XYZ file of C-alpha atoms in Angstrom:
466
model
C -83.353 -136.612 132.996
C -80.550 -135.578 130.364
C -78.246 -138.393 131.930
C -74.698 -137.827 133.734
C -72.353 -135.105 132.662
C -68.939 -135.871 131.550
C -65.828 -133.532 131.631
C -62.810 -135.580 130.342
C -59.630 -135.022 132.001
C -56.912 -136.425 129.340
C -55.570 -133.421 128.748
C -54.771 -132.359 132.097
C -55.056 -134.689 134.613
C -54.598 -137.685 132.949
C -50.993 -137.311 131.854
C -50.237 -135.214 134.886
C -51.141 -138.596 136.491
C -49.379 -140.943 134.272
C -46.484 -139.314 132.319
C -45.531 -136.484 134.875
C -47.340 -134.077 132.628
C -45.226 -134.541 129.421
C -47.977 -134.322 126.654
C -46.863 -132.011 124.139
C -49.587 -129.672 122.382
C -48.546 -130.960 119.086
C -49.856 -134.728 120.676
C -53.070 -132.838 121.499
C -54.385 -130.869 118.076
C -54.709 -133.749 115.979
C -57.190 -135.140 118.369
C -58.549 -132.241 119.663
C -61.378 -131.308 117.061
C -63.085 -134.920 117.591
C -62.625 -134.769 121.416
C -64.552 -131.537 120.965
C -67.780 -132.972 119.085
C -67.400 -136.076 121.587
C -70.552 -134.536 123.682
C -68.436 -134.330 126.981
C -69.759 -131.200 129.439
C -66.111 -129.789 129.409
C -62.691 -130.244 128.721
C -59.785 -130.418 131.527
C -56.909 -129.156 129.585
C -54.915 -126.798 131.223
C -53.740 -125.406 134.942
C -52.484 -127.973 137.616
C -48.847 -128.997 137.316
C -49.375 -128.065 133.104
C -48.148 -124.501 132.979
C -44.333 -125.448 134.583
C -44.181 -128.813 132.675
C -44.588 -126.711 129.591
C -41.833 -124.476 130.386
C -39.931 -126.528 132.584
C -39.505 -129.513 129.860
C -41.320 -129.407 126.858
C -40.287 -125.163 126.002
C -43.347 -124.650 125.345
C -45.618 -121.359 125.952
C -48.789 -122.398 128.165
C -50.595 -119.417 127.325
C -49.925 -120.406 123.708
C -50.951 -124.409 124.233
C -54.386 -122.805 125.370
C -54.660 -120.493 122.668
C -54.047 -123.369 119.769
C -56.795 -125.812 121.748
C -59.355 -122.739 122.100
C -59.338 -122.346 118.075
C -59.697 -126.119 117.580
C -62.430 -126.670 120.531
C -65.016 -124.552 119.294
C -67.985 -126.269 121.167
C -67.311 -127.611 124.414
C -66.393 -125.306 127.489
C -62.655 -125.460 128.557
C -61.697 -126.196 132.053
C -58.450 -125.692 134.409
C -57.527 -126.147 137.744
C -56.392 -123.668 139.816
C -54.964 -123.856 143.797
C -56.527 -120.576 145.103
C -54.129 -118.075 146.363
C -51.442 -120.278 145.046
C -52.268 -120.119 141.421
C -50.150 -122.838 139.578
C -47.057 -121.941 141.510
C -45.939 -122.950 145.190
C -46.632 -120.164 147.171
C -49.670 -117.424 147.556
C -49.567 -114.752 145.209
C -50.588 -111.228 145.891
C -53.772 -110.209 144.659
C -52.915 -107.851 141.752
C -51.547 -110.774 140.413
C -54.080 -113.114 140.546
C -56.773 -111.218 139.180
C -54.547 -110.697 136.085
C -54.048 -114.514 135.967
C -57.610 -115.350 136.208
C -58.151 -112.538 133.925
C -55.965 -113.181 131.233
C -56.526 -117.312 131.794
C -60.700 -116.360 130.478
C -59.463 -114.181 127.728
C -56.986 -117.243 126.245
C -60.011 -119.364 126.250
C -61.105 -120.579 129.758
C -64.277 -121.317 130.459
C -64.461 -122.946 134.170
C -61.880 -122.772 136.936
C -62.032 -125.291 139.452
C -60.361 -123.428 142.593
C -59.005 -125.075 145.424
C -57.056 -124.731 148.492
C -54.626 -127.419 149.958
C -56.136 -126.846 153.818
C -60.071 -125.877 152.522
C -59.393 -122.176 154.183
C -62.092 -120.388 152.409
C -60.264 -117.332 152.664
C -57.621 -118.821 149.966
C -60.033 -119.203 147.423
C -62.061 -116.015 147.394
C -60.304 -113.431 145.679
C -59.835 -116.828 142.797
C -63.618 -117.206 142.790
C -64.551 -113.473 142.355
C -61.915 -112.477 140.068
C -63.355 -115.664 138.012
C -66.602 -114.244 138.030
C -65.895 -110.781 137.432
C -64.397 -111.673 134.406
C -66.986 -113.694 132.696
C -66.044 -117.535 133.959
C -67.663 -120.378 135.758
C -66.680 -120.707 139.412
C -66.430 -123.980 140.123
C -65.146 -124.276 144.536
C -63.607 -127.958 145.192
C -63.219 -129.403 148.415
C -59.864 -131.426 149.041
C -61.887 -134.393 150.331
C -59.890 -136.479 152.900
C -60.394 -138.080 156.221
C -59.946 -137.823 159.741
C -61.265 -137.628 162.927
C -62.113 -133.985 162.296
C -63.324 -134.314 158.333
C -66.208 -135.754 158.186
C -69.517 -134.959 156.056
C -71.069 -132.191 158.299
C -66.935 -130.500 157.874
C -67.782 -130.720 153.817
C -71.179 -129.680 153.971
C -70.911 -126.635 155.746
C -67.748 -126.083 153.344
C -69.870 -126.575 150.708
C -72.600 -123.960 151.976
C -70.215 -121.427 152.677
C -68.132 -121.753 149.261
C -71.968 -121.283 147.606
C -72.674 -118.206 149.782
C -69.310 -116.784 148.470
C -70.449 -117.229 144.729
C -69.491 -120.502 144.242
C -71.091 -121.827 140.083
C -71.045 -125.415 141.372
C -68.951 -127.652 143.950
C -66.140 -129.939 143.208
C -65.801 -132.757 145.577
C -61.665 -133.109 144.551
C -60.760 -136.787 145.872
C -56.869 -136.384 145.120
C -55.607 -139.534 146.911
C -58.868 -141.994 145.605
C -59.768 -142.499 148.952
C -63.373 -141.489 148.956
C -65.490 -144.581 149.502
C -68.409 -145.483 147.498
C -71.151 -145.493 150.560
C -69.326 -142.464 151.438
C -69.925 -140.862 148.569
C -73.601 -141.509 148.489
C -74.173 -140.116 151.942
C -72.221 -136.779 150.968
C -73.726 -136.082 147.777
C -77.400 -136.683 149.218
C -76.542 -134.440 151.969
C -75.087 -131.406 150.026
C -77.732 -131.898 147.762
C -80.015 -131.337 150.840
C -77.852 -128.052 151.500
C -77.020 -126.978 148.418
C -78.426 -125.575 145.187
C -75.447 -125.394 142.371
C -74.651 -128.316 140.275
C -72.084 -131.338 142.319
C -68.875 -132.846 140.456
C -67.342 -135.635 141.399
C -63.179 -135.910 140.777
C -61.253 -139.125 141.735
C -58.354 -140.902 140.953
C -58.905 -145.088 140.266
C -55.203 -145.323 142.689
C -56.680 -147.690 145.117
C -59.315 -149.409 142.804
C -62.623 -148.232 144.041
C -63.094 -145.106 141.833
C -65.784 -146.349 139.591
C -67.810 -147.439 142.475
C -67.435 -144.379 143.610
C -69.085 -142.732 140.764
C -71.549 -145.284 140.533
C -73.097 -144.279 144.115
C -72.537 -140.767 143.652
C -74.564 -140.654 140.393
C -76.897 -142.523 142.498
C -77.446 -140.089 144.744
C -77.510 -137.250 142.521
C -74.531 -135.832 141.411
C -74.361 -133.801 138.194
C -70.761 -134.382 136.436
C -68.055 -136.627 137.190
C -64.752 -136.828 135.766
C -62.859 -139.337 133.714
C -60.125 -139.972 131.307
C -60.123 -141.864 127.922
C -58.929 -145.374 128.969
C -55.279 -145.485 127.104
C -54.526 -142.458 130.007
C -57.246 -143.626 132.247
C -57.382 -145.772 135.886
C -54.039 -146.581 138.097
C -53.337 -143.198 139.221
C -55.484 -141.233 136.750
C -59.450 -141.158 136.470
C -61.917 -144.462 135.662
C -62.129 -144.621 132.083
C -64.221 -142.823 130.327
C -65.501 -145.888 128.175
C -66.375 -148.367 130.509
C -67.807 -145.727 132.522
C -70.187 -144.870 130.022
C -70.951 -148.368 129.236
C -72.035 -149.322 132.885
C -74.984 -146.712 132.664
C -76.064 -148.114 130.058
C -80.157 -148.947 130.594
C -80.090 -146.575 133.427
C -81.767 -143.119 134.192
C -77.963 -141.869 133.800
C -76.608 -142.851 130.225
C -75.089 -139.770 128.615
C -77.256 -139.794 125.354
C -75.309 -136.719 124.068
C -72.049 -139.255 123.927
C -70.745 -140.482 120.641
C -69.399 -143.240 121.844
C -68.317 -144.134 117.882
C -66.445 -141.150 118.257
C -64.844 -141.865 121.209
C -63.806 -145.664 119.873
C -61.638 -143.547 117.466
C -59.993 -141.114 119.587
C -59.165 -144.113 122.038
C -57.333 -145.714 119.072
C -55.517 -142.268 118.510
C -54.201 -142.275 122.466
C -53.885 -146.299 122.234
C -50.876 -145.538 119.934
C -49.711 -142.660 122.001
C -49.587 -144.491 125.303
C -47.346 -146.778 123.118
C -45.032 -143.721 122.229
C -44.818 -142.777 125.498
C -43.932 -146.650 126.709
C -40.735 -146.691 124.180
C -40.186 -143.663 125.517
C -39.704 -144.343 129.043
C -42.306 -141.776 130.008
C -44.934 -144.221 131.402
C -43.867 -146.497 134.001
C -46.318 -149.084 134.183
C -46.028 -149.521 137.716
C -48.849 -146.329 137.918
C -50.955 -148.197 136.145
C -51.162 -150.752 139.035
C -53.704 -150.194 142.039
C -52.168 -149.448 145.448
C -54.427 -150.381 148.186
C -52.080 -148.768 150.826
C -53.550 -145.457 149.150
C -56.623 -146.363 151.157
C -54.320 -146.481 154.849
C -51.945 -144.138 154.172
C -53.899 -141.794 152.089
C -51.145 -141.289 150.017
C -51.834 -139.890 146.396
C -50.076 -141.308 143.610
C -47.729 -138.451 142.743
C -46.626 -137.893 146.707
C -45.774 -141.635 146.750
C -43.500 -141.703 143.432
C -42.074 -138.614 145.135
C -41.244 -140.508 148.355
C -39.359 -143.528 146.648
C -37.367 -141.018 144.646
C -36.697 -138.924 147.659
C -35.850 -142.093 149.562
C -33.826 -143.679 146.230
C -31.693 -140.531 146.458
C -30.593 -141.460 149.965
C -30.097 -144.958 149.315
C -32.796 -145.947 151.937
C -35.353 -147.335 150.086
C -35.783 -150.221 152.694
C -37.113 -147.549 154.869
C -40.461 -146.684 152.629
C -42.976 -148.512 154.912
C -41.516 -147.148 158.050
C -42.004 -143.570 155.877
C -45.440 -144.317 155.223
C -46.127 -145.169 158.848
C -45.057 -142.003 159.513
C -47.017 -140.024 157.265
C -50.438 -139.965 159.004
C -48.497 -139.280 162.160
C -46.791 -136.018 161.076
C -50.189 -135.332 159.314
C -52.055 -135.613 162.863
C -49.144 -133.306 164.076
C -49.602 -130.626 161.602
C -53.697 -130.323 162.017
C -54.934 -132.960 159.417
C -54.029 -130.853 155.965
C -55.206 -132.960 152.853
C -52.565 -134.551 151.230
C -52.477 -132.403 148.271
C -50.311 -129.799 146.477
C -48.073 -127.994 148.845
C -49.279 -130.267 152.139
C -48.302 -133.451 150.514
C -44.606 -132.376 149.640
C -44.409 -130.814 153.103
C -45.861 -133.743 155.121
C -44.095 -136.325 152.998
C -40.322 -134.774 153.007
C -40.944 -133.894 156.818
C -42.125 -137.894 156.902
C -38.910 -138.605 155.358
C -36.570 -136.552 157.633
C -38.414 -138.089 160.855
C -37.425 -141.609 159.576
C -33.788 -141.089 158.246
C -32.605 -138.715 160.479
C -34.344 -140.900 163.767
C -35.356 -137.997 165.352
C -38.892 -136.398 164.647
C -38.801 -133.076 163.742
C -34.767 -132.667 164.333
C -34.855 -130.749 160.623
C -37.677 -129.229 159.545
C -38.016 -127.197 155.856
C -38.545 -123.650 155.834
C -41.819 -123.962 153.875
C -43.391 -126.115 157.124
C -42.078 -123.782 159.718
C -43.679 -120.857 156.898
C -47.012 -123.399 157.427
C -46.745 -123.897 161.472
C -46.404 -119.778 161.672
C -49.972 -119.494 159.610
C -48.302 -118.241 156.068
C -50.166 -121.307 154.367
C -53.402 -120.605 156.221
C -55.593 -122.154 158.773
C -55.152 -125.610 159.413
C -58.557 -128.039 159.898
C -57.631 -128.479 163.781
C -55.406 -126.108 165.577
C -51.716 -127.647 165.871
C -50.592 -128.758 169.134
C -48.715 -126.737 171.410
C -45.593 -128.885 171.925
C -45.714 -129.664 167.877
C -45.402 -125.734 167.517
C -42.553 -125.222 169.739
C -40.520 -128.012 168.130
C -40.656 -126.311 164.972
C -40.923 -122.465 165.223
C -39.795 -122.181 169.020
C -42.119 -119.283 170.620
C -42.620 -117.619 167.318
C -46.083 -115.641 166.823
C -48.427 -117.659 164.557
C -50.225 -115.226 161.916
C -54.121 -116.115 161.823
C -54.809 -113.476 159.028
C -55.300 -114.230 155.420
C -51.860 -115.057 154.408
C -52.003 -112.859 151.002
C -53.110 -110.142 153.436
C -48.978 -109.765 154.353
C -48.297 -109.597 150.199
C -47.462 -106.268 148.315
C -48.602 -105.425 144.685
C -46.036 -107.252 142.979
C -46.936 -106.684 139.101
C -45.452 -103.395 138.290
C -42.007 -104.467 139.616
C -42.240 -107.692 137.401
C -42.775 -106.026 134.701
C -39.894 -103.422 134.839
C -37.745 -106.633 135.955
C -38.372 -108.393 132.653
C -38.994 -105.723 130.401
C -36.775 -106.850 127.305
C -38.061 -109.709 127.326
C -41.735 -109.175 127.162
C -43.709 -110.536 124.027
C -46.890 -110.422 125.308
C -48.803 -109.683 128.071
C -49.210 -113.033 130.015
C -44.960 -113.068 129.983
C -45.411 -110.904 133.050
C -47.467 -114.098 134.717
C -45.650 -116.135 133.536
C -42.531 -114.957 135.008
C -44.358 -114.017 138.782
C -45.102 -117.583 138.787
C -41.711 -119.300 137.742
C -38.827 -116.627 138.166
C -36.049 -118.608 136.961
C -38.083 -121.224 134.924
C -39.260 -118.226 132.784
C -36.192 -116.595 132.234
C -34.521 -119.729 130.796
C -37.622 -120.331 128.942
C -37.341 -116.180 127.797
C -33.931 -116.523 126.233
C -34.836 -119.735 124.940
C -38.025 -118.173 122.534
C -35.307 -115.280 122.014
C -32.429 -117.688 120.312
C -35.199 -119.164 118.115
C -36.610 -116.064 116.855
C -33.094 -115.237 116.068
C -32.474 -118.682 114.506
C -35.564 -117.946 112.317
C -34.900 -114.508 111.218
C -31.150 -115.633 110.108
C -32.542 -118.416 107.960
C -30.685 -120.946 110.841
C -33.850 -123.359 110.759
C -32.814 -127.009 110.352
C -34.455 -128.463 107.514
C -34.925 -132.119 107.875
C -36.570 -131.703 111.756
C -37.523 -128.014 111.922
C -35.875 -127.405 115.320
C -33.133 -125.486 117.185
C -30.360 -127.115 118.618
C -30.351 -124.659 121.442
């Protein structure tokens, strides 16, 4: 056999994972052309929480990022992440536009999608998956792996088979919170393989310590790619490192002979000194490089947690975090199970939050999990209970459709909305994604195209005081 496949997720998930997405493209070019002749399967470097980081704090373009990487990577297939429905945004998008986003996402240089859906509703990921075909890409379906009494292998199996009958490339087995455990693994991976015909991936995050194990089972039992990250931006909350990965195949059926690991000696040096940048700083905080075994009770992923101590920071009541996370798997067994990932995990952790410091459960609840309870998120993984449901909607209908089902055509209107401002095509995505984000990001480009046409450019750092 050819060994195990690598995709390396440094420039995605990695810093997503350890310095709140912050990476600037001008960090990534330098180091881009050797990460390219590395010999990995693929390259994570775009999607997830990238696109609004980009915008948000770094005014950068995204589309523009992926553009500048597709020119220097001219060998190995790009990847992104994608949540379904949701795109990279927060709520489901209509169809028009995302089959433009998927389309113009292959034409800037993507090569596989990995599509997801917080609650594993099928019906959130299919328009993603076909538009990704129809346009040339790989279709790679994930599973948001988690546990319960409900989610168990013959759950993820079945997932699996239908995501394959719907077109599926291969199947992601996306283990957000690190929680997957290493027999575990083994006795998944046989059985899809069992089941299943396209190629298996294995994503995890080294939070609770057990990653590489993890890996080391799955590859076992035949898995085809895993992920990792080069080990400056690898383990605590990111992936096992790429190096000693490597190195513990070594002698085995499952070395990666198409590695350079000489290659990959250097670029660790390159991101050795950039971890250091981001230290000094401020934008690491070493305490995500630590392993949280409470990951493995609580379930909680390393983002949601960081998000809980600031929520709870905010309201001076950080005494109260282990009474929060006692209450997480509790309002998670209210709502029907959802994986704690991207929008679940903000919904079940702030609604964790207002349980505890209001000492009432469910005396507030946010509009986006009534908007959940009533069926606009999709279909939860066991029905929610009765009682649950009239605490927080009241006798309110519950929708059992396909949420985008309820959504209009919404790119014509965009367009006309932001028409002065439109450069290029992907503005209009850009702006159906992140309204207001956009705009200030709009009239941003616009004062620096002015500042460069009037000769305004400051010499000594080439910027815009803007």
């Amino acid at each position: 056999m050819a060994g195990i496949k690598i995709t390396d997720t440094t420039l995605r998930d990695a810093h997503q994972s350890l310095i709140a997405t912050r990476m600037k493209t001008e960090d990534m070019l330098p180091i881009a052309d050797k990460i390219d002749k590395v010999g990995f399967y693929s390259l994570e470097v775009w999607g997830g929480a990238t696109f609004d980081a980009c915008l948000r704090f770094l005014n950068e373009d995204p589309w523009e990022r992926l553009r500048k990487l597709r020119k220097t990577v001219k060998n190995t297939k790009l990847q992104m992440l994608l949540r379904g429905q949701n795109l990279l945004g927060y709520r489901h998008y209509p169809d028009d536009v995302v089959e433009e986003f998927i389309k113009k996402s292959i034409e800037n240089g993507i090569d596989i999608i990995r599509i997801f859906d917080a609650l594993n509703d099928p019906r959130n990921i299919k328009k993603s998956l076909e538009a990704t075909k129809k346009y040339g890409g790989h279709a790679q379906a994930a599973i948001s792996y988690t546990t319960s009494p409900v989610h168990n292998n013959e759950y993820y199996i079945n997932l699996a088979i239908e995501m394959e009958k719907m077109g599926a490339d291969s199947i992601c087995i996306k283990d957000m919170s690190g929680i997957l455990l290493p027999y575990e693994a083994e006795k998944l991976v046989k059985g899809l393989k069992e089941q299943i015909s396209v190629p298996i991936q294995i994503h995890s995050h080294f939070t609770s310590g057990i990653a590489n194990q993890t890996y080391m089972k799955a590859i076992e039992a035949g898995a085809d790619i895993i992920d990792t990250a080069i080990s400056p931006l690898g383990m605590g909350t990111s992936q096992p490192a790429t190096e000693s990965m490597i190195a513990s195949l070594q002698n085995s059926p499952y070395y990666p002979n198409e590695i350079d690991m000489d290659l990959l000696l250097e670029i660790t040096d390159y991101f050795k000194d950039l971890r250091d940048k981001y230290l000094e700083e401020g934008l690491l905080d070493v305490k995500v490089l630590n392993v949280d075994v409470r990951t493995l009770k609580y379930q909680v992923p390393g983002g949601m947690l960081s998000n809980l101590v600031s929520q709870l920071k905010e309201q001076g009541a950080l005494d109260k975090l282990d009474e929060v996370l006692e209450e997480v798997p509790k309002v998670r067994e209210d709502l029907g199970y959802p994986p704690l990932v991207t929008p679940m995990s903000q919904m079940v952790g702030t609604q964790a939050v207002l349980n505890v410091l209001l000492g009432e459960r469910y005396k507030m609840v946010p509009k986006e999990a009534k908007d959940y309870v009533r069926g606009l998120y999709g279909k939860p993984t066991v029905p929610i209970k009765e009682e649950i449901k009239k605490k927080i909607i009241g006798d309110e209908e519950v929708y059992t459709g396909r949420p985008a089902d309820l959504l209009e055509p919404e790119l014509d209107k965009l367009k006309n909305e932001i028409k002065e401002y439109i450069e290029q095509e992907e503005d209009v995505l850009t702006y159906a994604l992140f309204p207001q984000v956009a705009m200030d990001f709009f009239k941003y480009r616009q004062a620096k195209k002015y500042k460069i046409d009037n000769n305004l450019l400051d010499d000594e750092f080439k910027t815009y005081p803007i």
